[in-house]
CSV table of C-alpha atoms in Angstrom, one decimal:
chain,number,residue,atom,x,y,z
A,274,MET,CA,24.0,-12.7,53.0
A,275,THR,CA,27.8,-12.8,52.7
A,276,ALA,CA,29.7,-12.7,49.5
A,277,LEU,CA,30.9,-16.3,50.1
A,278,THR,CA,27.3,-17.5,50.5
A,279,ALA,CA,26.2,-15.6,47.3
A,280,THR,CA,29.1,-17.2,45.4
A,281,ALA,CA,28.2,-20.7,46.6
A,282,THR,CA,24.6,-20.1,45.7
A,283,ALA,CA,25.5,-18.9,42.2
A,284,ALA,CA,27.8,-21.9,41.7
A,285,ALA,CA,25.1,-24.3,42.8
A,286,THR,CA,22.6,-22.7,40.5
A,287,ALA,CA,25.0,-22.9,37.5
A,288,GLU,CA,25.7,-26.5,38.3
A,289,THR,CA,22.0,-27.3,38.5
A,290,ARG,CA,21.4,-25.6,35.1
A,291,LEU,CA,24.3,-27.4,33.5
A,292,ARG,CA,23.0,-30.8,34.8
A,293,SER,CA,19.7,-30.0,33.3
A,294,ILE,CA,21.2,-29.1,29.9
A,295,LEU,CA,23.3,-32.3,30.0
A,296,ARG,CA,20.2,-34.4,30.7
A,297,GLN,CA,18.3,-32.7,27.9
A,298,ASP,CA,21.2,-33.5,25.6
A,299,ALA,CA,21.2,-37.1,26.8
A,300,ALA,CA,17.4,-37.4,26.2
A,301,ALA,CA,17.7,-36.0,22.7
A,302,CYS,CA,20.5,-38.4,21.9
A,303,ALA,CA,18.6,-41.3,23.2
A,304,ALA,CA,15.5,-40.4,21.2
A,305,PHE,CA,17.3,-40.0,18.0
A,306,GLY,CA,19.5,-43.0,18.6
A,307,LEU,CA,16.5,-45.2,19.1
A,308,LEU,CA,14.9,-43.8,16.0
A,309,MET,CA,18.0,-44.4,13.9
A,310,THR,CA,18.6,-48.0,15.2
A,311,ALA,CA,15.1,-49.3,15.7
A,312,GLY,CA,13.4,-47.3,13.0
A,313,PHE,CA,16.1,-47.5,10.4
A,314,ALA,CA,13.6,-48.5,7.7
A,315,LEU,CA,11.5,-45.4,8.4
A,316,VAL,CA,14.7,-43.3,8.4
A,317,ASP,CA,15.7,-44.8,5.1
A,318,SER,CA,12.4,-44.1,3.4
A,319,LEU,CA,11.8,-40.6,4.8
A,320,LEU,CA,15.3,-39.2,5.0
A,321,GLY,CA,17.3,-41.2,2.5
A,322,LEU,CA,19.8,-42.2,5.2
A,323,GLY,CA,20.3,-45.9,4.5
A,324,PRO,CA,20.8,-48.5,7.2
A,325,ALA,CA,24.6,-48.5,6.6
A,326,TRP,CA,24.5,-44.9,7.9
A,327,ALA,CA,21.5,-44.8,10.2
A,328,VAL,CA,22.4,-47.8,12.4
A,329,PRO,CA,26.0,-46.9,13.3
A,330,PHE,CA,24.9,-43.3,13.8
A,331,GLY,CA,22.1,-44.5,16.1
A,332,VAL,CA,24.5,-46.6,18.1
A,333,TYR,CA,26.9,-43.6,18.4
A,334,LEU,CA,23.9,-41.5,19.7
A,335,LEU,CA,22.9,-44.1,22.2
A,336,GLY,CA,26.5,-44.2,23.5
A,337,CYS,CA,26.5,-40.4,23.7
A,338,ALA,CA,23.2,-40.6,25.7
A,339,VAL,CA,24.8,-43.0,28.2
A,340,ALA,CA,27.9,-40.9,28.6
A,341,LEU,CA,25.9,-37.7,29.0
A,342,ALA,CA,23.7,-39.2,31.6
A,343,LEU,CA,26.8,-40.4,33.5
A,344,VAL,CA,28.5,-37.0,33.4
A,345,ALA,CA,25.2,-35.3,34.5
A,346,GLY,CA,24.8,-37.8,37.3
A,347,TYR,CA,28.2,-37.4,39.0
A,348,PRO,CA,27.9,-35.9,42.5
A,349,ASN,CA,30.3,-33.1,41.5
A,350,LEU,CA,30.5,-32.1,37.8
A,351,VAL,CA,34.0,-32.5,36.4
A,352,ARG,CA,34.9,-29.6,34.1
A,353,GLY,CA,37.2,-31.8,32.0
A,354,GLN,CA,34.3,-34.2,31.3
A,355,VAL,CA,32.0,-31.3,30.4
A,356,VAL,CA,34.7,-29.9,28.1
A,357,GLY,CA,34.9,-33.4,26.4
A,358,VAL,CA,31.1,-33.2,25.9
A,359,VAL,CA,31.4,-29.8,24.3
A,360,VAL,CA,34.2,-30.9,22.0
A,361,ASN,CA,32.2,-34.0,21.0
A,362,ASN,CA,29.2,-31.9,20.3
A,363,ALA,CA,31.1,-29.3,18.3
A,364,LEU,CA,32.6,-32.1,16.1
A,365,ALA,CA,29.2,-33.8,15.7
A,366,ALA,CA,27.6,-30.5,14.7
A,367,LEU,CA,30.3,-29.9,12.1
A,368,ALA,CA,29.9,-33.5,10.7
A,369,LEU,CA,26.1,-33.1,10.6
A,370,ALA,CA,26.4,-29.8,8.8
A,371,VAL,CA,28.9,-31.1,6.2
A,372,LEU,CA,27.7,-34.6,5.5
A,373,PRO,CA,24.7,-33.7,3.4
A,374,PHE,CA,26.9,-31.8,1.0
A,375,THR,CA,29.6,-34.5,0.5
A,376,GLY,CA,27.6,-36.8,-1.8
A,377,LEU,CA,28.2,-39.7,0.4
A,378,VAL,CA,24.5,-40.1,1.2
A,379,ASP,CA,21.5,-39.6,-1.1
A,380,LEU,CA,19.3,-37.6,1.2
A,381,THR,CA,15.8,-36.5,0.6
A,382,VAL,CA,14.7,-32.9,1.2
A,383,ALA,CA,13.5,-34.0,4.6
A,384,GLY,CA,16.9,-35.6,5.1
A,385,TYR,CA,18.7,-32.3,4.5
A,386,ILE,CA,16.3,-30.5,6.9
A,387,VAL,CA,16.8,-33.1,9.6
A,388,MET,CA,20.6,-33.2,9.3
A,389,LEU,CA,21.0,-29.4,9.2
A,390,GLY,CA,18.4,-29.0,12.0
A,391,GLY,CA,20.3,-31.6,14.0
A,392,ALA,CA,23.6,-29.7,13.4
A,393,ALA,CA,21.9,-26.6,14.8
A,394,LEU,CA,20.6,-28.4,17.8
A,395,VAL,CA,23.9,-30.0,18.6
A,396,ALA,CA,25.7,-26.7,18.2
A,397,LEU,CA,23.2,-25.1,20.6
A,398,PHE,CA,23.9,-27.8,23.2
A,399,ALA,CA,27.6,-27.2,22.7
A,400,VAL,CA,27.3,-23.5,23.3
A,401,LEU,CA,25.0,-24.0,26.4
A,402,GLU,CA,27.3,-26.6,27.9
A,403,ALA,CA,30.4,-24.5,27.2
A,404,ALA,CA,28.8,-21.6,29.0
A,405,GLY,CA,27.9,-23.9,31.9
A,406,ALA,CA,31.4,-25.4,32.0
A,407,ALA,CA,32.8,-21.9,32.3
A,408,ARG,CA,30.7,-21.3,35.4
A,409,ILE,CA,31.6,-24.4,37.4
């Protein structure tokens, strides 16, 4: 195998892995977005995140899911789009980590756990997608 073939194979593997991560991120956003929008009453009672917060947050997540699916589905991944995903995820992780401590929402203990767990998950996606962007 030549060096060029090995490089092409490594690039294809990295792109496949990044597409998978983007799709997993899209699925997580879609699931939580549906929960926040369609299940806002449940979210309010369990987490303390009222409809004024849950529904717009859910709509944002559904939009993110669509954008992620589009980026992952392009024939050739575009580094700038993936970097945009990473920036969005980094900002979202920061917001999720800070919001519980602002006093703007009256979260339950479960609400704190979900928000901080969500921040960790989004930060993990940002790190994985940043590593993938560096390889394409």
